[in-house]
Coordinates of C-alpha atoms and ligand atoms in Angstrom, one line a residue:
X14 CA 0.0 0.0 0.0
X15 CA 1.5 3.8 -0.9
X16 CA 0.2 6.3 1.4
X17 CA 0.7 10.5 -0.5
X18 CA 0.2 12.6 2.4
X19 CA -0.2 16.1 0.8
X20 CA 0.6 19.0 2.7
X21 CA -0.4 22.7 1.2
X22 CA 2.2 25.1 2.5
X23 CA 2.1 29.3 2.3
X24 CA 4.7 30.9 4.2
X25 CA 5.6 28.1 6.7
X26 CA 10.0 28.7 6.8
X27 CA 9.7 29.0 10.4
X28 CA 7.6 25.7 11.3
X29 CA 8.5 23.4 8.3
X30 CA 11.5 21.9 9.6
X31 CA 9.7 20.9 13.0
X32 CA 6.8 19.7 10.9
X33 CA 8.7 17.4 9.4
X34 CA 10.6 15.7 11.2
X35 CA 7.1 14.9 13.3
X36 CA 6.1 13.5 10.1
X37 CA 8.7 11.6 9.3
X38 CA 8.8 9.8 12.5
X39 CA 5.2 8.9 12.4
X40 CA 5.8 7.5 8.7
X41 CA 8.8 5.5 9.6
X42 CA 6.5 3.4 11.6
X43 CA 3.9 2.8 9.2
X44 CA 3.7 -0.6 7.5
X45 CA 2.8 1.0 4.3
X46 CA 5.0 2.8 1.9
X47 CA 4.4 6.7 2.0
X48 CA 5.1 9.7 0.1
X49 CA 5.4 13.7 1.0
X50 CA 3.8 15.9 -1.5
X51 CA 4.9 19.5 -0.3
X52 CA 2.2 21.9 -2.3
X53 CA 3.9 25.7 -1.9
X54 CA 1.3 27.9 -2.4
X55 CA 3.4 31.1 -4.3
X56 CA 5.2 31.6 -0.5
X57 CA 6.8 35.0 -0.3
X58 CA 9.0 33.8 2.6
X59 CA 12.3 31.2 1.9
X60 CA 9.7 28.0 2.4
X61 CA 10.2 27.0 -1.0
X62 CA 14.0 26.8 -0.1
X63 CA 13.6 25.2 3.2
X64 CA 11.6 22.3 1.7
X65 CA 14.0 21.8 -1.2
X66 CA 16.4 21.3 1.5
X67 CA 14.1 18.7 3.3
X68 CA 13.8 17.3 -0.4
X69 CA 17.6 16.4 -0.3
X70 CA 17.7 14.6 2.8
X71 CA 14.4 12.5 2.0
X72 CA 13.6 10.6 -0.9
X73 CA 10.1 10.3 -0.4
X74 CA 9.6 14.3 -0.6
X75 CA 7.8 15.5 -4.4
X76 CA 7.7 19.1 -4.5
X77 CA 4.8 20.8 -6.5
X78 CA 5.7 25.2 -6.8
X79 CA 2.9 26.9 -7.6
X80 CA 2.9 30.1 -10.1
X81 CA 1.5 32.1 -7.8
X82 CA -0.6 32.0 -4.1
X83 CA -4.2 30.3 -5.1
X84 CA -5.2 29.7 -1.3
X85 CA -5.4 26.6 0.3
X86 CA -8.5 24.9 -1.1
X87 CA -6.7 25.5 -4.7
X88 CA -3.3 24.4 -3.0
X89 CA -4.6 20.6 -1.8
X90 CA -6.6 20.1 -5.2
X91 CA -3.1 20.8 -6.9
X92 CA -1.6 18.2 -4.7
X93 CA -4.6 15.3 -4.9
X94 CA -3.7 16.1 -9.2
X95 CA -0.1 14.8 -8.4
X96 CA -0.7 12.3 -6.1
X97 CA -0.7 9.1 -6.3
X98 CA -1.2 5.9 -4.5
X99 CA -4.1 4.2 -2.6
X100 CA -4.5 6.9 -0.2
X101 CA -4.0 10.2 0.4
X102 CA -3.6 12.5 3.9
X103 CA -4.1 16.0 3.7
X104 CA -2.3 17.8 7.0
X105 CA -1.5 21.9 7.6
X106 CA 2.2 22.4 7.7
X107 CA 1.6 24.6 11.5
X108 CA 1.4 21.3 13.4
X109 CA -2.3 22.5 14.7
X110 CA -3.4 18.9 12.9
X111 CA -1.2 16.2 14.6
X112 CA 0.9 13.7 12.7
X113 CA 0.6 11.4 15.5
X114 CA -3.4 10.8 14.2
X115 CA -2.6 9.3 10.4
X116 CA -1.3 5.5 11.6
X117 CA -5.2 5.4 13.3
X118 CA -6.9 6.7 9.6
X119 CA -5.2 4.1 8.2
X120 CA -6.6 1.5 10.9
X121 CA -9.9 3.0 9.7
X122 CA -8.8 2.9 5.9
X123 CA -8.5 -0.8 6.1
X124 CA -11.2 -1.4 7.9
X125 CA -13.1 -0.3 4.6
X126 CA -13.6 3.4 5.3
X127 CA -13.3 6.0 2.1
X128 CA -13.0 8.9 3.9
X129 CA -11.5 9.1 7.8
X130 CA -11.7 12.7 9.1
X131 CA -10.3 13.9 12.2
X132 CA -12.9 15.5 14.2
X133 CA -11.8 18.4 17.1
X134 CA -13.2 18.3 20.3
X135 CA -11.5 21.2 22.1
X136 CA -9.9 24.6 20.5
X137 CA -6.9 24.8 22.1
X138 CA -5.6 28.7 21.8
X139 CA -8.3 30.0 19.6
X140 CA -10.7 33.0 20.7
X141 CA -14.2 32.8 22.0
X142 CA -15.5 35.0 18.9
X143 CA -14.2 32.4 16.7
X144 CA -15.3 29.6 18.7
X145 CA -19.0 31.0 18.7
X146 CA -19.0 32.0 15.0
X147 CA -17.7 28.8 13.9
X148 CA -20.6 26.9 16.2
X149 CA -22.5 29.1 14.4
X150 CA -21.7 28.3 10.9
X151 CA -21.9 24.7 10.8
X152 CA -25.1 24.9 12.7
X153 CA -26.2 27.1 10.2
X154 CA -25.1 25.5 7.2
X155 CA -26.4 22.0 8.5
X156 CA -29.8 23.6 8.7
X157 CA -29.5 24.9 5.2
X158 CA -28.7 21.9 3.0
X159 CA -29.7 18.7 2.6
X160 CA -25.6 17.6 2.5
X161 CA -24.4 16.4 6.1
X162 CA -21.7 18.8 7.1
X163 CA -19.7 17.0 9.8
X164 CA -19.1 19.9 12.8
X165 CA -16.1 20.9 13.4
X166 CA -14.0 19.2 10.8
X167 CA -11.3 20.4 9.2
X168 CA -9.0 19.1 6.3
X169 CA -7.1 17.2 8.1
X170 CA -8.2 14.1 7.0
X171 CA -8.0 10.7 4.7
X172 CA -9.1 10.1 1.2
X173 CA -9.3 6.6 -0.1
X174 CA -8.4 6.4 -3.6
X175 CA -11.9 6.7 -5.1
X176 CA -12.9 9.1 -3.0
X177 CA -10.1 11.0 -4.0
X178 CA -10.6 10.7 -7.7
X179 CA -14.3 11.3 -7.1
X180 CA -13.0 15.2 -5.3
X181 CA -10.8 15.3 -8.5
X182 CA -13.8 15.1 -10.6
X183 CA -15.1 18.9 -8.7
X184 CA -13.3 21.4 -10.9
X185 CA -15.7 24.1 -9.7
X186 CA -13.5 27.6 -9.2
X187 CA -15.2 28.3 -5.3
X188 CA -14.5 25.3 -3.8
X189 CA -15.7 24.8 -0.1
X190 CA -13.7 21.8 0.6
X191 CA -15.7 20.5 3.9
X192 CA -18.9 20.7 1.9
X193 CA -17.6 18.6 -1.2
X194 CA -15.8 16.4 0.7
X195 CA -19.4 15.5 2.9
X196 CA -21.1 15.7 -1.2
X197 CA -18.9 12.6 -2.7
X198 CA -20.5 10.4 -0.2
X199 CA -18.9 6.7 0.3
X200 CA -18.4 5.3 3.7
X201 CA -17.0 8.0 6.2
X202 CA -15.4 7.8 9.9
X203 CA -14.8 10.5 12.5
X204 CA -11.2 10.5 14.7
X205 CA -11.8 12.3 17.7
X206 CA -9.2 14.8 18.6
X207 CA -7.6 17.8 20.1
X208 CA -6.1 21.0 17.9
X209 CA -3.5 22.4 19.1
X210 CA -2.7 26.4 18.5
X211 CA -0.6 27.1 15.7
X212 CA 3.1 26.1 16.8
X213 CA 5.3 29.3 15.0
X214 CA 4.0 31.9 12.4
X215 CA 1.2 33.7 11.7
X216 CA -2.3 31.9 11.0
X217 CA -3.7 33.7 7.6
X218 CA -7.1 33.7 9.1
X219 CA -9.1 37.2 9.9
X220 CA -12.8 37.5 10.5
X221 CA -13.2 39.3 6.9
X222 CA -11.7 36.1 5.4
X223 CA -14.2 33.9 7.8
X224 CA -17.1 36.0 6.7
X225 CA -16.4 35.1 2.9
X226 CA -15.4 31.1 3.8
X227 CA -19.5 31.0 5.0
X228 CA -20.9 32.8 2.2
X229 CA -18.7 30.4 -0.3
X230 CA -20.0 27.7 1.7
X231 CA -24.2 29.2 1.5
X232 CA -23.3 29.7 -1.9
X233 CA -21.8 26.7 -2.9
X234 CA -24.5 24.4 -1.6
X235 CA -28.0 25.6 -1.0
X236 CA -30.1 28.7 -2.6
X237 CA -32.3 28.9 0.3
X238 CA -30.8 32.7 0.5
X239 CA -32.7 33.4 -2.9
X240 CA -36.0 31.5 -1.4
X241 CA -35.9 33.9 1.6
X242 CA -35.6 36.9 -0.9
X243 CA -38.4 35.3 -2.6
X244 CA -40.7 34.8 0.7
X245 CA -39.2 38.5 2.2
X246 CA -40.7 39.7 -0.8
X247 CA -44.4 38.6 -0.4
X248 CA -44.6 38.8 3.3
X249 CA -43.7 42.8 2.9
X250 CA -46.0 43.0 0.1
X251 CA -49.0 41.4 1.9
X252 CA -48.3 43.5 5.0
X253 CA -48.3 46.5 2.4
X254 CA -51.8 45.6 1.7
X255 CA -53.2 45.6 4.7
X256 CA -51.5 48.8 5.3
X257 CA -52.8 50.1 2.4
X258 CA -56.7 49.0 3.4
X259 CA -56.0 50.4 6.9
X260 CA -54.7 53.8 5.3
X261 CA -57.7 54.0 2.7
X262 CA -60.4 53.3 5.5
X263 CA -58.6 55.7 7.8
X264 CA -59.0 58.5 4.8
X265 CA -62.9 57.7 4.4
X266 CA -63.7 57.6 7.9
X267 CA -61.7 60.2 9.4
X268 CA -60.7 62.7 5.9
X269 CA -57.2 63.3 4.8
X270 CA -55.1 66.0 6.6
X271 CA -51.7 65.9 5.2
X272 CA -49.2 63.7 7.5
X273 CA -47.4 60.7 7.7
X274 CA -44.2 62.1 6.3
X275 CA -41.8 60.0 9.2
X276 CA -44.6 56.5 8.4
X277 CA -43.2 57.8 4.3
X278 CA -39.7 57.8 4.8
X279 CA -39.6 54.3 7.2
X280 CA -41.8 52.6 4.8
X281 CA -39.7 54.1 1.6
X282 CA -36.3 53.1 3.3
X283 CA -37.2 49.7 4.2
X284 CA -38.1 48.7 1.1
X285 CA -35.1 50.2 -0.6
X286 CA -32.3 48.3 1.6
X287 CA -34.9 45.1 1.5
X288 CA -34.3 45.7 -2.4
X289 CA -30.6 46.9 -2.2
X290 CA -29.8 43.7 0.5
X291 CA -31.8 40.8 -2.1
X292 CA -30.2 42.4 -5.1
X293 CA -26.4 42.4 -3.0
X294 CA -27.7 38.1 -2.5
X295 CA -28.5 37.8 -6.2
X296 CA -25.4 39.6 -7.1
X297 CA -23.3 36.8 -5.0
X298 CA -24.6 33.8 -7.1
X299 CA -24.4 35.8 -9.9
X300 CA -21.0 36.8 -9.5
X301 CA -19.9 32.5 -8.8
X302 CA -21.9 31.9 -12.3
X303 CA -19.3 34.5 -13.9
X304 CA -16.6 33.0 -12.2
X305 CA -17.4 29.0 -13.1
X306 CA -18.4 30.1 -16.3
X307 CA -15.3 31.5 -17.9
X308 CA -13.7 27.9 -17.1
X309 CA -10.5 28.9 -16.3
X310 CA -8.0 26.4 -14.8
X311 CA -7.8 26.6 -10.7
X312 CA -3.7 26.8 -11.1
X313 CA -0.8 26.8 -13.0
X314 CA 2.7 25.1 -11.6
X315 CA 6.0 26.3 -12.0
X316 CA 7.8 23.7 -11.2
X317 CA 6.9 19.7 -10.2
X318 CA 10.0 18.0 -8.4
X319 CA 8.8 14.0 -8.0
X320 CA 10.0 12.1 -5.1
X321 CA 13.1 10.1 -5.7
X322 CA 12.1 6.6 -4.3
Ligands
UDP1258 N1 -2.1 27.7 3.3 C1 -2.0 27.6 1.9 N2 -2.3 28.7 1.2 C2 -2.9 29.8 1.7 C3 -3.1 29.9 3.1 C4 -2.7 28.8 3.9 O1 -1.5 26.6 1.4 O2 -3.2 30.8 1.0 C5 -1.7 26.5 4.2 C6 -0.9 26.9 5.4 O3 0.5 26.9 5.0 C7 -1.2 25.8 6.3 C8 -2.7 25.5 6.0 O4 -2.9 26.0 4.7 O5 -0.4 24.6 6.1 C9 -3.6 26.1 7.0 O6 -3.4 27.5 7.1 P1 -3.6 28.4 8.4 O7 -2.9 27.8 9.5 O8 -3.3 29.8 8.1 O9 -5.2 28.2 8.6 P2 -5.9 27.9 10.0 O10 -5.2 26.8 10.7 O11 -5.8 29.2 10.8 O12 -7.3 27.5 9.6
MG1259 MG1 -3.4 26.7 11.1

């Protein structure tokens, strides 16, 4: 059995060393023969040197450059495209997803599972905002579509050889990776485990960038935001109706001195940001159709380095 274990890296110098050495000692104890596929994601720091370095001193390290920084859902799909083998791992270069976990996917693997993903049951280091807007968004997500989202999964995970090809197959340019990995179906499992806080560096997450991970994953898998634009629409048009019986009753009972300017403006202003918000919802999907449609391919590499053994 070969075992890729693909690892999307963007400015990781400081961390990449300790990373792998981790690595490399959990791999030497696997019965199964393994491969490093080091994905470096247009890096601005030296960790394209570092891991040609690590390259030298291990024969099971590939290297894939790419032309530029795609992000790390681009990154990983870039890496599944060179590996091969019967199995892949995808792991984060920071050491928050621990090495130590891979030898029990396997377990799982041969026990006739396609997908093993590790599953976090504490957030080590990591804020309370974050915690409760992450809670948040999967609860929200899993309400939304009819896919079953596992909670608080990352990428850190296994894909058996189908399952991989089966991802391979998703050439969609806004990919939410936790949603198409749940899509492909085949037998999953869930490893219980603990993330750890980011070891050295920076973590490239801010809440902007969270904001725009949930709408990519609304926007990738349900429409339900166009239904409540839809349903938003007649409930504020039947409650303009009544309004409008109350209004013309209250002018044939009672006569019609000029008022209601404030009642004007409120009702004139809802309406424009209800119209303004739906429009800004529309303009989302229509902005992914513009995206997928002009086909482009998700990267280009510079440079592919295959592993020696
Ligand atoms: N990463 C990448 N391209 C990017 C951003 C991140 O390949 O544009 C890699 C990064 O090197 C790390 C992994 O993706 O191995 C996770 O990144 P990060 O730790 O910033 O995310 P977080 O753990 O905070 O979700
Ligand atoms: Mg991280």
């Amino acid at each position: 059995m070969l075992l890729s274990i693909i690892v999307p890296t963007y400015n990781e110098e400081e961390v990449l060393p300790d990373f792998h050495s981790r690595l490399s000692r959990v791999l030497d104890k696997l019965d199964c023969d393994t491969k490093i596929i080091y994905v470096n994601d247009g890096s601005t720091d030296r960790t394209i040197g570092v891991i040609n370095n690590l390259r030298r001193g291990d024969t099971r390290i590939a290297i894939v450059d790419l032309s530029r920084n795609f992000g790390k859902e681009i990154a990983m799909t870039a890496g599944f495209d060179y590996a091969d083998g019967d199995a892949v791992v995808v792991i984060d270069a920071d050491l928050q997803d621990p090495p130590e976990l891979i030898p029990e996917f396997v377990k799982h693997y041969r026990e006739g599972f396609d997908v093993v993903y590790a599953q976090r049951v504490s957030r080590a280091g990591e804020r309370a905002l974050k915690k409760a807007t992450a809670f948040l968004f999967y609860r929200l997500i899993q309400g939304a579509t009819h896919i079953k989202i596992p909670v608080d999964t990352g990428d850190f995970r296994l894909l058996s050889r189908r399952a991989m090809d089966a991802i391979k197959k998703l050439r969609e340019q806004h990919r939410f990776m936790k949603g198409l990995y749940a899509w492909i179906g085949f037998p999953q499992k869930a490893v219980p485990y603990r993330r750890d806080p980011r070891q050295a560096g920076r973590s490239k997450w801010n809440y902007w960038r969270l904001w725009n991970f949930a709408l990519e994953g609304f926007t990738s898998f349900t429409i339900a935001p166009l239904k409540v634009a839809t349903y938003l629409g007649i409930t504020t048009a039947f409650a303009a109706f009544v309004y409008a019986v109350w209004v013309i009753y209250k002018t044939l009972a009672h006569g019609d001195p000029v008022a209601g300017y404030p009642s004007l403006m409120v009702v004139i202003l809802f309406l424009g940001g209800i119209q303004l918000m739906t429009i800004g919802v529309l303009g989302e999907y229509l902005g992914r159709m513009f995206d997928e449609t002009k086909q482009r391919p998700l990267y280009f590499v510079k440079e592919y380095q295959p592993a020696k053994n």
